[in-house]
mmCIF file of C-alpha atoms in Angstrom:
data_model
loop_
_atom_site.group_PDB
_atom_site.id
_atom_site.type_symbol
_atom_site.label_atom_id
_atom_site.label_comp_id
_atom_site.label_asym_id
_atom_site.label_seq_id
_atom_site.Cartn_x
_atom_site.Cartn_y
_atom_site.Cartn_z
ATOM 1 C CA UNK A 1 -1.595 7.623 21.913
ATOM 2 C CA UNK A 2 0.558 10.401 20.179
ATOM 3 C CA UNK A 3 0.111 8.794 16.636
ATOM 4 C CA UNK A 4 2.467 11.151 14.851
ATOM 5 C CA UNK A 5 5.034 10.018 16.746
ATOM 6 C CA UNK A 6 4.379 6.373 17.162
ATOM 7 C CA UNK A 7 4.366 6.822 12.821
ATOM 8 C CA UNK A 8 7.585 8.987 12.568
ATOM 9 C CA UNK A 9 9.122 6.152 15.061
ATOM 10 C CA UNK A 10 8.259 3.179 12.408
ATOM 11 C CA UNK A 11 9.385 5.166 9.656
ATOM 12 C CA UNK A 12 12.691 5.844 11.270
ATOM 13 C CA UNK A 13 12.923 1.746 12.089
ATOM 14 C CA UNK A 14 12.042 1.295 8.040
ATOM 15 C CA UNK A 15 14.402 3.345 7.302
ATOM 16 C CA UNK A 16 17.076 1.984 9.785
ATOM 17 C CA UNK A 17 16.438 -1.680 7.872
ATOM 18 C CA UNK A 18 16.497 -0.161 3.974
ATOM 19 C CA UNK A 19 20.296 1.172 5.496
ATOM 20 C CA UNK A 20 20.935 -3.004 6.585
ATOM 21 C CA UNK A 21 19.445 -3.844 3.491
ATOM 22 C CA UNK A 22 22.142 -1.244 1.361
ATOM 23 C CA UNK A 23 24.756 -2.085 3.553
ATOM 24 C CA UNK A 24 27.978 -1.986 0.943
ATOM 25 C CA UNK A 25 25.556 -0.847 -1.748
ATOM 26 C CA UNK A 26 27.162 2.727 -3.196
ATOM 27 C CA UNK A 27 24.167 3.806 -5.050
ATOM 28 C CA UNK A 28 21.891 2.636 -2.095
ATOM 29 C CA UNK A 29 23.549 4.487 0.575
ATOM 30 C CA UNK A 30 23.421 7.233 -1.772
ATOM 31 C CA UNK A 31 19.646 6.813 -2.345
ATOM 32 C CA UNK A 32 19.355 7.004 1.377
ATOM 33 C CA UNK A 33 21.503 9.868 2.050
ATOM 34 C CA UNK A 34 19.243 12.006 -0.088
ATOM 35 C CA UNK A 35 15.382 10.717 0.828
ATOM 36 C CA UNK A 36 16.531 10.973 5.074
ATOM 37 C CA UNK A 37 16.401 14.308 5.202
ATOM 38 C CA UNK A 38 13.233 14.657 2.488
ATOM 39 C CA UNK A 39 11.712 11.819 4.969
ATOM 40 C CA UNK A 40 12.160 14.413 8.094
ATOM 41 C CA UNK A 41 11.299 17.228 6.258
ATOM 42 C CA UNK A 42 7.585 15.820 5.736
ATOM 43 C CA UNK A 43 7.510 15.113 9.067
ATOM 44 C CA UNK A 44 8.031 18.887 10.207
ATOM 45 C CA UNK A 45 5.276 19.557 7.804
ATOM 46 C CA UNK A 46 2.855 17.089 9.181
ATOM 47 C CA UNK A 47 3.430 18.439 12.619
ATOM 48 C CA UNK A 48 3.045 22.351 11.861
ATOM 49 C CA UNK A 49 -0.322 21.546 10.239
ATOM 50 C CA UNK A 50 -1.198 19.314 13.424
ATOM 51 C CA UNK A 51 -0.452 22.127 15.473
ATOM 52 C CA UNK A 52 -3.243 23.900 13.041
ATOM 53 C CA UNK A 53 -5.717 21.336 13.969
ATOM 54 C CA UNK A 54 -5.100 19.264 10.323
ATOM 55 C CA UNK A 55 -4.187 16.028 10.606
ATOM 56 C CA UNK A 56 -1.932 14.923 7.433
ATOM 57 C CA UNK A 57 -1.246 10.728 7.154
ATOM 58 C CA UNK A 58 1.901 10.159 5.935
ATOM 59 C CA UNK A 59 0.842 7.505 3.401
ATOM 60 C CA UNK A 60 -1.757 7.744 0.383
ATOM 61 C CA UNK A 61 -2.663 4.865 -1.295
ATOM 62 C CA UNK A 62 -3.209 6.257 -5.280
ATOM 63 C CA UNK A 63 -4.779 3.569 -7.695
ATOM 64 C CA UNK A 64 -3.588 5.401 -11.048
ATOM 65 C CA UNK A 65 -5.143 2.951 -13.329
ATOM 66 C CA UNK A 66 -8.822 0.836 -13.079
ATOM 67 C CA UNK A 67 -7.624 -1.296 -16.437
ATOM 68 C CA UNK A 68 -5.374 -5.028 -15.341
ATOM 69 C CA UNK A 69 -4.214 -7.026 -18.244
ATOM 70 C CA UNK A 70 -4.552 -10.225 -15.831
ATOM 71 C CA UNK A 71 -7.599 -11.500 -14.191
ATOM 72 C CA UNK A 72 -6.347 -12.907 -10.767
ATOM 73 C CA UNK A 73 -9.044 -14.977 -9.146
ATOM 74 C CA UNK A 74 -10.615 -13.304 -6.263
ATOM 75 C CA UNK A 75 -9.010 -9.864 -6.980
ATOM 76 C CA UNK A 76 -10.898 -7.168 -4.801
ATOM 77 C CA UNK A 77 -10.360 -4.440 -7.471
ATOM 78 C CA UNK A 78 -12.502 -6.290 -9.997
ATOM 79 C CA UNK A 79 -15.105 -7.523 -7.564
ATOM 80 C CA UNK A 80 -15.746 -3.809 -6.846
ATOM 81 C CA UNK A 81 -15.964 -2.541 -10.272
ATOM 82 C CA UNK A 82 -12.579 -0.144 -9.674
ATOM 83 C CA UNK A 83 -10.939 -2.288 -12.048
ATOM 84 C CA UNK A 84 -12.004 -2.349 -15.593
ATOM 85 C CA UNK A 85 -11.559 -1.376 -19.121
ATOM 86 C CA UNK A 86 -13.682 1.408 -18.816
ATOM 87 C CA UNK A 87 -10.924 4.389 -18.848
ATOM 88 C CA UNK A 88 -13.360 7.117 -19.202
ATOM 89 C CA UNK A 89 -13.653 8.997 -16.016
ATOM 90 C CA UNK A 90 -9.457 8.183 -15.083
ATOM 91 C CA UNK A 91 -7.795 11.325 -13.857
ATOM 92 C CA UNK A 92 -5.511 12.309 -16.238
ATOM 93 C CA UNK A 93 -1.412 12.904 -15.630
ATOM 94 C CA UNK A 94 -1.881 16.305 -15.068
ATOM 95 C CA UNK A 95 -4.674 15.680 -12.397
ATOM 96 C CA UNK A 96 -2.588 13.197 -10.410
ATOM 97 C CA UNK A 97 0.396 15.684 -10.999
ATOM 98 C CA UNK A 98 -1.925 18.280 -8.871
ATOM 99 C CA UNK A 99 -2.277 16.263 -6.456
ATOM 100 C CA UNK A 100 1.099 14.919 -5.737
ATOM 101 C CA UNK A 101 2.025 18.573 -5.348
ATOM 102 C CA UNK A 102 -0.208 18.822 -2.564
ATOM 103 C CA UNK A 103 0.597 15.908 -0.563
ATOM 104 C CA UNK A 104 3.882 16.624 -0.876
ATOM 105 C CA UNK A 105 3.420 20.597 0.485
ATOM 106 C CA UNK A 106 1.471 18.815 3.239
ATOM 107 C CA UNK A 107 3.930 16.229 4.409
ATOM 108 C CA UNK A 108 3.273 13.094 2.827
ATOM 109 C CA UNK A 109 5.770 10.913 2.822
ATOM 110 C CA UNK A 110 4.591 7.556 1.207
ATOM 111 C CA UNK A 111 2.415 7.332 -1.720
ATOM 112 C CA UNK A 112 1.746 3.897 -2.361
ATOM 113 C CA UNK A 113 1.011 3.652 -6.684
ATOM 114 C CA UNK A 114 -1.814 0.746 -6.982
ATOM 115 C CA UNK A 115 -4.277 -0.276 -9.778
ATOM 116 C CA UNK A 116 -5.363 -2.257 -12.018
ATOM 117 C CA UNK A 117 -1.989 -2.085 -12.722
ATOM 118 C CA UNK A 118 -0.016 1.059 -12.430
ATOM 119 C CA UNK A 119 2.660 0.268 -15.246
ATOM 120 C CA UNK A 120 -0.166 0.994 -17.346
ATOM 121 C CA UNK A 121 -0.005 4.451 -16.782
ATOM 122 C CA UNK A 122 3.457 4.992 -18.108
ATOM 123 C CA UNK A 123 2.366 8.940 -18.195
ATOM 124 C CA UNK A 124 1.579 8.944 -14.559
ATOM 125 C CA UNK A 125 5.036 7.140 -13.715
ATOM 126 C CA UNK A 126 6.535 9.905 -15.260
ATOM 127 C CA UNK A 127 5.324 12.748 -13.761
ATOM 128 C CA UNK A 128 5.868 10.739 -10.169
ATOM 129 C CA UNK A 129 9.186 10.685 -10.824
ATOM 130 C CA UNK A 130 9.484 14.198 -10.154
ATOM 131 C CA UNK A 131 8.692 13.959 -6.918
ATOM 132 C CA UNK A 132 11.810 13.119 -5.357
ATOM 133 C CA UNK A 133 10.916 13.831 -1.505
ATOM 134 C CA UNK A 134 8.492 11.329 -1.697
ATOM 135 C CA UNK A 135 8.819 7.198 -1.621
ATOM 136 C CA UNK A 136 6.423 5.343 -4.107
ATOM 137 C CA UNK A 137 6.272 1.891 -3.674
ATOM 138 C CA UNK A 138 4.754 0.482 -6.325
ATOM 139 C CA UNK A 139 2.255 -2.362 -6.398
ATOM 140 C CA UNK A 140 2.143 -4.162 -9.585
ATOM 141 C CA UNK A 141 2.052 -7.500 -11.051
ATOM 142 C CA UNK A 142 5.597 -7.317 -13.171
ATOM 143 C CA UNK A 143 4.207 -8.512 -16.425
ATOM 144 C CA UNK A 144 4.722 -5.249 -17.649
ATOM 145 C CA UNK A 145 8.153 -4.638 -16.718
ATOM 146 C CA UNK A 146 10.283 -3.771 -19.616
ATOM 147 C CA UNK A 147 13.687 -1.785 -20.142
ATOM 148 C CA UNK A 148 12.068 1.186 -20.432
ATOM 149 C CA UNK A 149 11.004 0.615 -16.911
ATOM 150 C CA UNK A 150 13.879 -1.112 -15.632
ATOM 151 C CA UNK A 151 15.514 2.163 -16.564
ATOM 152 C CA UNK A 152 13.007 4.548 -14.532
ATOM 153 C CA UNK A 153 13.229 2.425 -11.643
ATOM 154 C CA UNK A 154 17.113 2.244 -11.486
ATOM 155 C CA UNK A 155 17.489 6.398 -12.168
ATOM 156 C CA UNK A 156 14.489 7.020 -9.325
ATOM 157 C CA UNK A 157 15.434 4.742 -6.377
ATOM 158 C CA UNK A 158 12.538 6.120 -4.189
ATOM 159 C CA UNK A 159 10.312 3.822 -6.716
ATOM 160 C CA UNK A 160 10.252 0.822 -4.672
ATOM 161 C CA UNK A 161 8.846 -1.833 -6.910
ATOM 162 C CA UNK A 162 6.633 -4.422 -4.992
ATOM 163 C CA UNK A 163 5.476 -7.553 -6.355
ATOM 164 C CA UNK A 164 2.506 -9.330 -6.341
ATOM 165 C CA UNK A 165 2.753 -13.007 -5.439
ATOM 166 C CA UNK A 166 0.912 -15.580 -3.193
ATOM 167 C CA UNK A 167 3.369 -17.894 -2.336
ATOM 168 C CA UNK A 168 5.456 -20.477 -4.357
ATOM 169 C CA UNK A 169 4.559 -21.219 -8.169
ATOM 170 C CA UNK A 170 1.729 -23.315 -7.665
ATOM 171 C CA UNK A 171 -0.465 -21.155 -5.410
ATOM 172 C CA UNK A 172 0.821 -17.839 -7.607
ATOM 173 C CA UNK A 173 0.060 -19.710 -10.787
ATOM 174 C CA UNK A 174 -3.154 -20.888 -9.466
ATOM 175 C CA UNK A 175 -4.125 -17.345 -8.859
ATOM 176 C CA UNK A 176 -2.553 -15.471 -11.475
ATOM 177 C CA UNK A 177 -2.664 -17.360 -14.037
ATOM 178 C CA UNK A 178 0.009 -19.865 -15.800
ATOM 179 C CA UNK A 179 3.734 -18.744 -15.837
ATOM 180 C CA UNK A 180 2.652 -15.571 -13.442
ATOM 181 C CA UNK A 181 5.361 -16.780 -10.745
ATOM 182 C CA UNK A 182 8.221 -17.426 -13.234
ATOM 183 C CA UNK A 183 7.440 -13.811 -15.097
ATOM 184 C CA UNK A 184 7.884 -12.376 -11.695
ATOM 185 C CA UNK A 185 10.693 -14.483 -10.640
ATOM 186 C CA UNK A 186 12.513 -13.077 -13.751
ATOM 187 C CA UNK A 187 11.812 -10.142 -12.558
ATOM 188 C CA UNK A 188 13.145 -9.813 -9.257
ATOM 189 C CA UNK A 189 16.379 -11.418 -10.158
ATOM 190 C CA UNK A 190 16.961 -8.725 -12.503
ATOM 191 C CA UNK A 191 16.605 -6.235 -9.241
ATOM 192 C CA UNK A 192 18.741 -8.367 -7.685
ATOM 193 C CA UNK A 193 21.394 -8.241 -10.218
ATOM 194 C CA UNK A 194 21.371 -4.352 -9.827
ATOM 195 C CA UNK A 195 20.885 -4.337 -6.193
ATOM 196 C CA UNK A 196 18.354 -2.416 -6.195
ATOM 197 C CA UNK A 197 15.440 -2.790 -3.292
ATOM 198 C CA UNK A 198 12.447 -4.496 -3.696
ATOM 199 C CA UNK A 199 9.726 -5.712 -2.451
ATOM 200 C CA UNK A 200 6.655 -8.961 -2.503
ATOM 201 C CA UNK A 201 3.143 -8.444 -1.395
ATOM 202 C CA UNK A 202 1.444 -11.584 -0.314
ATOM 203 C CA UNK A 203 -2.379 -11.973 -0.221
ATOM 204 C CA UNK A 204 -2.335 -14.232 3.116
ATOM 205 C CA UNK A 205 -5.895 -16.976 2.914
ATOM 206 C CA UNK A 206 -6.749 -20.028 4.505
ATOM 207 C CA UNK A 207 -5.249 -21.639 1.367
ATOM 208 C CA UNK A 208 -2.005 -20.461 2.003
ATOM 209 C CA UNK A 209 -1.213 -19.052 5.275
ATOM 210 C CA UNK A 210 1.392 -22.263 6.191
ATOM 211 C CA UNK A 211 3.263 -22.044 3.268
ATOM 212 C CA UNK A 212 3.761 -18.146 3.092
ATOM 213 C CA UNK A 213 3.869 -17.647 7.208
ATOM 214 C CA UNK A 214 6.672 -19.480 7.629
ATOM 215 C CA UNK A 215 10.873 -18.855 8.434
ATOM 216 C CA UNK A 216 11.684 -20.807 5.038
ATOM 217 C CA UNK A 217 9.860 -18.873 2.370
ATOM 218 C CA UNK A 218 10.715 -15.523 3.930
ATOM 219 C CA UNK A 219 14.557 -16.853 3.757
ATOM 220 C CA UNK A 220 13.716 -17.870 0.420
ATOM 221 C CA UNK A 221 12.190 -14.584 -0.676
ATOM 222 C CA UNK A 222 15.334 -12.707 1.292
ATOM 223 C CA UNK A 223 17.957 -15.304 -0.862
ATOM 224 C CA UNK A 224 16.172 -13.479 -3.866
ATOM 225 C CA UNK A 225 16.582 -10.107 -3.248
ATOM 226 C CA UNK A 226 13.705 -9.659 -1.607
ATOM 227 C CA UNK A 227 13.768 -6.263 1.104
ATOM 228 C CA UNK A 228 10.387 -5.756 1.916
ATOM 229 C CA UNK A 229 7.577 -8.190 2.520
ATOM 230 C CA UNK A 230 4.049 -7.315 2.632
ATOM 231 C CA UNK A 231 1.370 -9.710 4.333
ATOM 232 C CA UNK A 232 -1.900 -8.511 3.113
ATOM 233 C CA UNK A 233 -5.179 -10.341 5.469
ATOM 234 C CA UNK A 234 -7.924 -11.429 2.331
ATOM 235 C CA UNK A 235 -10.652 -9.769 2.245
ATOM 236 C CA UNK A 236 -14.028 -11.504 1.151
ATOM 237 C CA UNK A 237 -15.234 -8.770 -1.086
ATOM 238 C CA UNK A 238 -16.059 -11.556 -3.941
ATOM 239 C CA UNK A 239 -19.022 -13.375 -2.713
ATOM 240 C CA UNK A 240 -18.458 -16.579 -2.132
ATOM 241 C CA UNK A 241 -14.877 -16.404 -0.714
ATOM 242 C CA UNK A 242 -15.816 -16.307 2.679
ATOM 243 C CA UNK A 243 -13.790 -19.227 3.692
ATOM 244 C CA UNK A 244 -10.666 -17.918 2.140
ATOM 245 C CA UNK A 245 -10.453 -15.258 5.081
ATOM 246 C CA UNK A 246 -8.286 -15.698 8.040
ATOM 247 C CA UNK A 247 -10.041 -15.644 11.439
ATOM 248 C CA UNK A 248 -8.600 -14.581 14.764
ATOM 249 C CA UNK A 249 -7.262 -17.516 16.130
ATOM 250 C CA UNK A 250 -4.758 -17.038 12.196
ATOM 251 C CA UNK A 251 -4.912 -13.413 12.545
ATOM 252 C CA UNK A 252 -2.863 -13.733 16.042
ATOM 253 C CA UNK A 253 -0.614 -16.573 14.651
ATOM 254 C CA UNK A 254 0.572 -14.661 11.927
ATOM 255 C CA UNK A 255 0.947 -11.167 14.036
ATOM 256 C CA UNK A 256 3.002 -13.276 16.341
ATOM 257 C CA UNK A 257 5.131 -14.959 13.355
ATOM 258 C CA UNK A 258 5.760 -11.751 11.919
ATOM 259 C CA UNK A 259 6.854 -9.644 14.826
ATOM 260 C CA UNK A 260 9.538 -12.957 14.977
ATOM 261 C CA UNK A 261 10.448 -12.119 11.706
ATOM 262 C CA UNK A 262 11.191 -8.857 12.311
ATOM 263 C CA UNK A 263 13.687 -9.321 15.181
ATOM 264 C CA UNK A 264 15.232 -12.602 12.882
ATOM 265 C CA UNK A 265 15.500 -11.025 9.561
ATOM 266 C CA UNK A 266 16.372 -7.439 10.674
ATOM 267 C CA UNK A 267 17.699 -6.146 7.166
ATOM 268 C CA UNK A 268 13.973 -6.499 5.887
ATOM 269 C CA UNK A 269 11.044 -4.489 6.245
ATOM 270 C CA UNK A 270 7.698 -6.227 7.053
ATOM 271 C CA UNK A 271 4.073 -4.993 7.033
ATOM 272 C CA UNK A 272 0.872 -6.713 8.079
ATOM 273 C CA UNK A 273 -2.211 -5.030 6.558
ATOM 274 C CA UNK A 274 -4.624 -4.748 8.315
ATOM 275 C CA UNK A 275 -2.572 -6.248 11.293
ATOM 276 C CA UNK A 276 -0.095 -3.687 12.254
ATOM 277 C CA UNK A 277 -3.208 -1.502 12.700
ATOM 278 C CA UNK A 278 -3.761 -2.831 16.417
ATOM 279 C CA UNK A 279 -0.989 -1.504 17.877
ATOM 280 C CA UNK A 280 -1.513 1.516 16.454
ATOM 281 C CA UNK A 281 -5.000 1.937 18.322
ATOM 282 C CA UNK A 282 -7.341 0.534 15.540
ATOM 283 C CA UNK A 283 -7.980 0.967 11.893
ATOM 284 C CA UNK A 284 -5.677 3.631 10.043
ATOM 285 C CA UNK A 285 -7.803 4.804 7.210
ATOM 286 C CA UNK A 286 -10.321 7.857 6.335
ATOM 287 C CA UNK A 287 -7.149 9.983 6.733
ATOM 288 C CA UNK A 288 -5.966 8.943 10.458
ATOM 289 C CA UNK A 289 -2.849 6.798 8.796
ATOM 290 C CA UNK A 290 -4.277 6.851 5.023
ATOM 291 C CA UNK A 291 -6.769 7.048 2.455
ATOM 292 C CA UNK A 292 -7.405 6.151 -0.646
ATOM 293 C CA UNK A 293 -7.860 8.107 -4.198
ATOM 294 C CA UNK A 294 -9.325 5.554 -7.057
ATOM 295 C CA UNK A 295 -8.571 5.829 -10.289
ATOM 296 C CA UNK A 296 -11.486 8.514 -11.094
ATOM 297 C CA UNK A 297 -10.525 10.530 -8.572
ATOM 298 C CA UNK A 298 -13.051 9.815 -5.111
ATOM 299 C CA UNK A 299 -11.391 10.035 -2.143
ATOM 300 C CA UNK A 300 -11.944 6.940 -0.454
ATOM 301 C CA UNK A 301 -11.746 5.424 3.145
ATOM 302 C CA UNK A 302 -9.763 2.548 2.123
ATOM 303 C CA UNK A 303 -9.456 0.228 -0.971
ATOM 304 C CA UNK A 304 -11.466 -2.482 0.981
ATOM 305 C CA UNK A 305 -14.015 0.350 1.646
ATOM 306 C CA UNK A 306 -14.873 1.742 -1.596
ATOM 307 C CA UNK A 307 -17.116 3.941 -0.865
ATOM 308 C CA UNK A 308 -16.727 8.374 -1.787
ATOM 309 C CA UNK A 309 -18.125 11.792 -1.585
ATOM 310 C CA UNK A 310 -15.359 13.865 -2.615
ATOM 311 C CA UNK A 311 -13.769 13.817 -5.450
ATOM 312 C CA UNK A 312 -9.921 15.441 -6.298
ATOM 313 C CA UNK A 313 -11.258 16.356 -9.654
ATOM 314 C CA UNK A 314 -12.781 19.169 -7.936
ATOM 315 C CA UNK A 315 -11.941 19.000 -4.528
ATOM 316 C CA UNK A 316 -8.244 19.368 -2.312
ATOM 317 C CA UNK A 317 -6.492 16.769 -0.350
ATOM 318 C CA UNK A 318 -6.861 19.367 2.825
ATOM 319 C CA UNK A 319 -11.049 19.566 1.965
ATOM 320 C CA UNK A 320 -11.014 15.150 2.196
ATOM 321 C CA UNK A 321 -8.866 15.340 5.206
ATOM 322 C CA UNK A 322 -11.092 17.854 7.009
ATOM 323 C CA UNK A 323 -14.048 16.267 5.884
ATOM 324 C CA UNK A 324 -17.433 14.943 7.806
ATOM 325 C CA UNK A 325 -18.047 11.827 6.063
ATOM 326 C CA UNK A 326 -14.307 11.072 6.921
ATOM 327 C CA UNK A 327 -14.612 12.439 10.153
ATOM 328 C CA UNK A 328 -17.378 10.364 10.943
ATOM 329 C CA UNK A 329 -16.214 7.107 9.313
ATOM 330 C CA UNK A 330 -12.656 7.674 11.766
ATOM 331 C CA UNK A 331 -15.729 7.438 14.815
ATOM 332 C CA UNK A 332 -17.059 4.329 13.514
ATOM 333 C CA UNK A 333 -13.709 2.513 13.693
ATOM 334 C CA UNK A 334 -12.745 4.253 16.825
ATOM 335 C CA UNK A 335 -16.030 2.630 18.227
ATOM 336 C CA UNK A 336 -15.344 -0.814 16.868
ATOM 337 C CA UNK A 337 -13.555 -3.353 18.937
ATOM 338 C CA UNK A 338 -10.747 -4.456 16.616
ATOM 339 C CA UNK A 339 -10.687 -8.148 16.228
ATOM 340 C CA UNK A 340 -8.366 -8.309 13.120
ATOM 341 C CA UNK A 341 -9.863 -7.832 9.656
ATOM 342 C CA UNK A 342 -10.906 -4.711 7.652
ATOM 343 C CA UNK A 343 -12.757 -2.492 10.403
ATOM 344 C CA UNK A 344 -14.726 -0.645 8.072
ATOM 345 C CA UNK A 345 -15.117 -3.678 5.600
ATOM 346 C CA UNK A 346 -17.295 -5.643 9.023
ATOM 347 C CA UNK A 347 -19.124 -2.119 9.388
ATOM 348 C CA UNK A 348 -20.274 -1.953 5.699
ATOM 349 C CA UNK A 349 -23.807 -1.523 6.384
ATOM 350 C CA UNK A 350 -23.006 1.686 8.575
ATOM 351 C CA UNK A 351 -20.348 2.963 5.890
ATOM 352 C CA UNK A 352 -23.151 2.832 3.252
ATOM 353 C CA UNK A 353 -25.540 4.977 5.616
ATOM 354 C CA UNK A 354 -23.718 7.271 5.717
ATOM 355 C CA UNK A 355 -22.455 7.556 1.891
ATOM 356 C CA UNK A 356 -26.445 7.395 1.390
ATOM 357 C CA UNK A 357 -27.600 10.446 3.567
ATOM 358 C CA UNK A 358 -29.207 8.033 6.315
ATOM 359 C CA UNK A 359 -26.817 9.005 8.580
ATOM 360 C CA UNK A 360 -26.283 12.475 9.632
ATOM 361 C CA UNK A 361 -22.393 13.870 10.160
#
């Protein structure tokens, strides 16, 4: 499979459904006229290093902030210790400014902002915005959304705000905590009002798979403003969760459902994590379609695989990329029939031999 291409092809197609999504929207079409070019441009890059025997991704997931001021039940961040109030070791704004110059040189075109929750780092925000060849969507849980922000988000278009949700107000309530869904609600309306795109990311479980998987809350999420729509599989990384996570016979249903509801709702974008990894030829992270930099700084697999050597403290985006222990870790879930899931999550054990020297690379 030439993976480069089969990316720059879905990139095209999300870009082909922001233009639906903008159709009659002046500011939008403008937005779009300016990041096409930026989004080809990246693409050259990430070819001529190919050529050079580097392989770039074009996405990097970048958790700019370990502290959350909400406490979501089951939240992955916490159960791993990368979210916390313990701020100490957090790369500061000119660190993540380093690095941002970097991907971008390399051909990155996505840089996906994560936490905790990244509105916390109001100095980080910042500096992104400089980066105007590159899209940021956002992750965050809107709580912290204030003019200031609605302000930065209107004057840099390429920050794609994505909201955290699980459903209707019951299951997001449940979750989040009380008055989470209407906060958010608020929220998006206001994006609405501006038409300005957004997006939802929905933690998919056994709890709530029929309610979120469904033709009538997409259409309800799209009758909000909605433009993109995550599905994100649960991961069990909080013992004693186990029977929140979706197994294959669910993992099928909702790949089928949501290749349906990209042919039926064609002016919105739509991303199954870790699904849309199968037909790409298996798991996408250690560098082949992303990796992930934690709040510190280590250059991580992925943020259900929290496990790093290298740090970008001290070390380059091109030195992670080129890396054994990444190298190695790309084998592993080359060698692992993909069933649906986190790849490297179900080969922990190995992941952790490796980290710990028991392995050789």
């Amino acid at each position: 499979m030439d993976l480069n291409r089969f990316m720059n092809q879905g990139i095209a197609q999300l870009v082909k459904s922001a233009g639906r999504y903008y159709l009659n929207n002046p500011k939008g079409i403008a937005f779009l006229a300016k990041i096409a070019p930026e989004i080809k441009k990246s693409a050259k890059r990430r070819q001529r290093n190919e050529e050079t025997g580097l392989h770039v991704p074009p996405l990097i997931i970048a958790s700019i902030a370990s502290r959350c001021n909400l406490h979501c039940a089951g939240c992955y961040s916490r159960a791993t210790g990368a979210c916390s109030e313990h701020t100490e070791e957090e790369m500061t704004a000119a660190q993540w400014e380093k690095i941002l110059r970097e991907v971008s040189g390399l051909g990155v075109t996505f840089v996906l902002l994560a936490g905790g929750e990244p509105l916390m780092r109001r100095d980080v925000m910042e500096v992104a915005a400089s980066f105007r060849n590159i899209v940021f969507p956002v992750f965050t849980n809107a709580t912290m959304m204030d003019q200031e922000y609605f302000a930065l988000f209107e004057q840099n278009r390429n920050f794609i705000p994505v909201f955290s949700i699980e459903g209707g107000k019951e299951m997001t309530d449940k979750r989040r905590g009380e008055g989470a869904y209407e906060v958010v609600h608020d929220v998006m309306w206001h994006f609405k009002k501006k038409k300005m795109l957004f997006g939802a990311s929905v933690t998919v479980t056994k709890e709530n798979m029929d309610s979120v998987v469904n033709d009538d809350y997409v259409q309800s999420l799209r009758n909000d403003g909605c433009g993109v729509l995550f599905f994100v599989e649960y991961v069990p990384i909080e013992a004693g969760t186990e029977h929140l996570m979706l197994d294959k016979f669910d993992i099928e249903h909702m790949q089928e459902k949501v290749e349906r509801f990209k042919q039926g709702f064609d002016d919105m974008i739509f991303v199954s994590f870790p699904g849309d990894e199968e037909m790409m030829g298996g798991c996408l992270a250690s560098g082949r379609g992303f990796f992930h930099i934690n709040a510190n700084g280590g250059a991580e697999p992925c943020p259900f695989s929290p496990y790093s050597k290298l740090n970008l403290k001290t070390d380059s985006i091109e030195t992670v990329l080129r890396s054994g222990f990444f190298g190695e870790l790309r084998k592993i879930a080359a060698d692992a029939e993909h069933h649906g899931g986190c790849t490297l999550f179900d080969h922990e054990r190995e992941v952790a031999a490796l980290l710990n020297g028991e392995r050789d690379f």
